[in-house]
Coordinates of C-alpha atoms in Angstrom, one line a residue:
Chain A
X1 CA 13.4 -9.6 13.4
X2 CA 10.6 -11.2 11.4
X3 CA 8.0 -8.6 12.2
X4 CA 7.4 -5.1 13.6
X5 CA 8.2 -4.9 17.3
X6 CA 7.2 -2.2 19.7
X7 CA 8.2 -1.5 23.3
X8 CA 7.0 -1.3 25.9
X9 CA 3.9 -3.4 25.5
X10 CA 2.2 -1.5 28.3
X11 CA 3.0 1.8 29.9
X12 CA 1.3 3.4 32.9
X13 CA 2.3 6.9 33.6
X14 CA 1.1 9.9 35.7
X15 CA -0.4 12.9 34.1
X16 CA 2.2 15.5 33.2
X17 CA 5.0 13.0 32.7
X18 CA 6.8 12.4 29.4
X19 CA 6.8 9.0 27.7
X20 CA 8.7 7.5 24.8
X21 CA 7.4 4.7 22.7
X22 CA 9.7 2.7 20.4
X23 CA 9.1 0.9 17.1
X24 CA 11.4 -1.4 15.3
X25 CA 10.2 -1.9 11.7
X26 CA 10.7 -4.8 9.4
X27 CA 14.2 -4.7 8.0
X28 CA 14.2 -3.1 4.6
X29 CA 10.8 -1.5 4.9
X30 CA 11.1 2.1 3.7
X31 CA 7.9 3.5 5.3
X32 CA 6.9 3.7 8.9
X33 CA 3.6 4.8 10.4
X34 CA 2.3 5.7 13.8
X35 CA -1.4 5.3 14.7
X36 CA -3.4 5.8 17.8
X37 CA -6.5 3.7 18.6
X38 CA -8.7 4.6 21.5
X39 CA -11.1 2.0 23.0
X40 CA -13.7 1.0 20.5
X41 CA -12.5 3.6 17.9
X42 CA -10.9 3.3 14.5
X43 CA -7.2 3.9 13.7
X44 CA -6.1 7.5 14.0
X45 CA -3.2 8.4 11.8
X46 CA -0.4 10.3 13.6
X47 CA 2.7 10.5 11.5
X48 CA 4.3 8.9 8.5
X49 CA 8.0 8.5 7.5
X50 CA 9.0 7.6 4.0
X51 CA 12.7 7.0 3.3
X52 CA 14.7 10.2 3.7
X53 CA 11.8 12.5 3.0
X54 CA 10.4 15.0 5.5
X55 CA 7.8 13.2 7.7
X56 CA 4.1 13.8 7.2
X57 CA 3.1 15.1 10.7
X58 CA -0.4 16.1 9.7
X59 CA -2.0 13.7 12.1
X60 CA -0.2 14.7 15.3
X61 CA -2.9 16.0 17.7
X62 CA -0.8 18.6 19.4
X63 CA 2.7 19.9 19.8
X64 CA 3.2 17.6 22.8
X65 CA 3.6 14.8 20.3
X66 CA 6.7 14.3 18.3
X67 CA 8.4 11.4 16.5
X68 CA 11.7 10.7 15.0
X69 CA 13.2 7.9 12.9
X70 CA 16.9 7.4 13.2
X71 CA 18.9 6.0 10.4
X72 CA 15.8 5.1 8.4
X73 CA 15.0 2.4 10.8
X74 CA 13.9 2.6 14.5
X75 CA 11.4 5.2 15.4
X76 CA 10.5 6.8 18.7
X77 CA 7.2 8.5 19.4
X78 CA 7.4 11.0 22.3
X79 CA 4.5 12.4 24.2
X80 CA 5.3 15.3 26.5
X81 CA 3.3 16.3 29.5
X82 CA 0.9 13.4 29.1
X83 CA -2.8 14.0 29.6
X84 CA -5.5 11.4 30.4
X85 CA -6.9 11.8 26.9
X86 CA -3.6 10.4 25.5
X87 CA -4.6 7.0 26.9
X88 CA -4.8 4.7 23.9
X89 CA -3.1 1.9 22.1
X90 CA -0.3 3.3 20.0
X91 CA 0.4 1.2 16.9
X92 CA 3.4 1.3 14.6
X93 CA 3.4 -0.2 11.1
X94 CA 6.0 -0.5 8.4
X95 CA 5.7 -1.1 4.7
X96 CA 7.4 -1.1 1.3
X97 CA 5.7 -0.4 -2.0
X98 CA 3.3 -3.1 -3.1
X99 CA 3.5 -5.2 0.1
X100 CA 1.0 -3.4 2.4
X101 CA 1.5 -2.4 6.0
X102 CA 2.5 -4.7 8.7
X103 CA 1.6 -3.7 12.2
X104 CA 3.4 -4.2 15.5
X105 CA 1.7 -5.5 18.6
X106 CA 1.1 -2.0 19.9
X107 CA 1.8 -0.1 23.2
X108 CA -1.1 0.3 25.5
X109 CA -0.6 3.7 27.2
X110 CA -2.5 4.5 30.4
X111 CA -2.3 8.0 31.8
X112 CA -3.5 8.2 35.4
Chain B
X1 CA -8.6 14.3 1.0
X2 CA -8.6 10.5 0.8
X3 CA -11.6 8.8 2.3
X4 CA -12.7 5.3 3.1
X5 CA -16.2 4.3 4.2
X6 CA -17.0 0.8 5.4
X7 CA -20.4 -0.8 5.8
X8 CA -22.1 -2.1 7.7
X9 CA -20.5 -0.7 10.9
X10 CA -21.4 -3.9 12.7
X11 CA -22.8 -7.3 11.9
X12 CA -24.0 -10.3 13.9
X13 CA -24.3 -13.7 12.3
X14 CA -24.4 -17.3 13.2
X15 CA -21.8 -19.9 12.5
X16 CA -22.1 -21.2 9.0
X17 CA -23.5 -18.0 7.5
X18 CA -21.8 -16.1 4.7
X19 CA -21.1 -12.4 5.1
X20 CA -20.1 -9.6 2.7
X21 CA -18.3 -6.6 4.0
X22 CA -18.2 -3.4 1.9
X23 CA -15.6 -0.7 1.5
X24 CA -15.9 2.3 -0.7
X25 CA -13.2 4.8 -1.2
X26 CA -12.1 8.1 -2.7
X27 CA -8.4 8.6 -3.3
X28 CA -6.4 11.0 -5.4
X29 CA -3.9 8.6 -6.8
X30 CA -4.9 5.0 -6.1
X31 CA -2.1 2.5 -5.5
X32 CA -3.7 -0.3 -3.6
X33 CA -6.6 -1.3 -1.3
X34 CA -5.8 -3.4 1.8
X35 CA -8.0 -5.5 4.1
X36 CA -7.0 -6.2 7.7
X37 CA -8.5 -8.3 10.6
X38 CA -8.1 -6.8 14.1
X39 CA -8.9 -9.1 17.0
X40 CA -7.0 -7.7 19.9
X41 CA -4.3 -5.1 19.5
X42 CA -2.8 -5.1 16.1
X43 CA -4.4 -5.5 12.7
X44 CA -3.2 -8.4 10.7
X45 CA -2.9 -8.2 7.0
X46 CA -5.4 -10.2 4.8
X47 CA -5.3 -8.9 1.3
X48 CA -3.8 -6.3 -1.0
X49 CA -5.8 -5.5 -4.1
X50 CA -4.4 -3.5 -7.0
X51 CA -6.3 -4.6 -10.1
X52 CA -10.1 -4.6 -10.8
X53 CA -12.0 -7.9 -11.1
X54 CA -9.2 -10.2 -9.9
X55 CA -10.4 -12.1 -6.9
X56 CA -7.9 -12.7 -4.1
X57 CA -8.7 -15.8 -2.0
X58 CA -7.4 -17.3 1.2
X59 CA -9.4 -20.2 2.6
X60 CA -12.9 -19.0 3.4
X61 CA -12.0 -15.4 2.8
X62 CA -12.0 -13.7 -0.6
X63 CA -12.0 -10.2 -1.8
X64 CA -12.4 -8.3 -5.1
X65 CA -11.9 -4.7 -6.2
X66 CA -13.8 -2.5 -8.6
X67 CA -11.7 0.5 -9.5
X68 CA -14.4 1.9 -11.7
X69 CA -17.0 2.1 -9.0
X70 CA -14.4 2.6 -6.3
X71 CA -15.3 -0.2 -3.9
X72 CA -14.2 -3.5 -2.6
X73 CA -15.9 -6.4 -0.9
X74 CA -14.6 -8.9 1.5
X75 CA -16.5 -12.2 1.6
X76 CA -16.3 -14.8 4.4
X77 CA -18.1 -18.1 3.8
X78 CA -19.0 -20.7 6.4
X79 CA -18.2 -18.3 9.2
X80 CA -16.8 -19.5 12.5
X81 CA -16.7 -17.9 15.9
X82 CA -13.0 -17.3 15.3
X83 CA -13.9 -14.9 12.5
X84 CA -15.3 -12.5 15.1
X85 CA -13.2 -9.3 14.8
X86 CA -13.0 -5.8 13.4
X87 CA -12.3 -5.8 9.6
X88 CA -10.5 -2.8 8.4
X89 CA -10.2 -1.5 4.9
X90 CA -7.5 1.0 3.8
X91 CA -6.4 2.6 0.6
X92 CA -2.8 3.6 -0.3
X93 CA -2.2 6.8 -2.2
X94 CA 0.7 6.7 -4.7
X95 CA 1.8 10.3 -4.3
X96 CA 1.4 10.6 -0.6
X97 CA 2.4 7.0 0.0
X98 CA 0.4 6.8 3.2
X99 CA -2.8 4.8 3.9
X100 CA -6.2 6.0 4.9
X101 CA -8.2 3.6 7.0
X102 CA -12.0 3.2 7.3
X103 CA -13.6 2.9 10.7
X104 CA -14.0 -0.9 10.3
X105 CA -16.8 -3.4 10.4
X106 CA -17.3 -5.3 13.7
X107 CA -18.3 -8.8 12.9
X108 CA -19.7 -11.1 15.6
X109 CA -20.2 -14.7 14.8
X110 CA -22.4 -16.5 17.3
X111 CA -22.2 -20.3 17.9

């Protein structure tokens, strides 16, 4: 596609359930990022994939969060045993050197 | 650790005013500085700056980078209500490859 896509656009889940969020980056972009943004807050870096290198997981808030990127393209962010504080908009972005990051529309996660 | 500080945190102006948003940064190995506009969910890309003193311009928006003093400004002239948004600044680190974002400036343009 022409831009970064994310699915689902909205997800409502019950506390304790697992969720999977998907990101399809722009074709050919080597880097992929996941961010989290709570209401009225700035972007919180979660994880970064660059090519075939080991991902930078330094932003993941707990071991309930994990992400993978298959075949250097699609990425899935998984949150296990969701908590209410996980409620936020989860943004994915992709980039290549010297072109900047382009963001997907985000997934709004609500944990009841 | 890379760091980006934006100022002011928020700004309220009237249509037709000119605004200047500031971004200062610390980064180990600078690659680029990026400006984004965020209205609803996702930030949209505005500018990428890599060289000092070269102004990037798009319509009423312009931006310039000073790599010696480690800051950038984003100017918006003849503001319109549609310019109301959060403006985000980010720096890319060459070695790490990842970006560090500031907390943003919330601009409100009143009719």
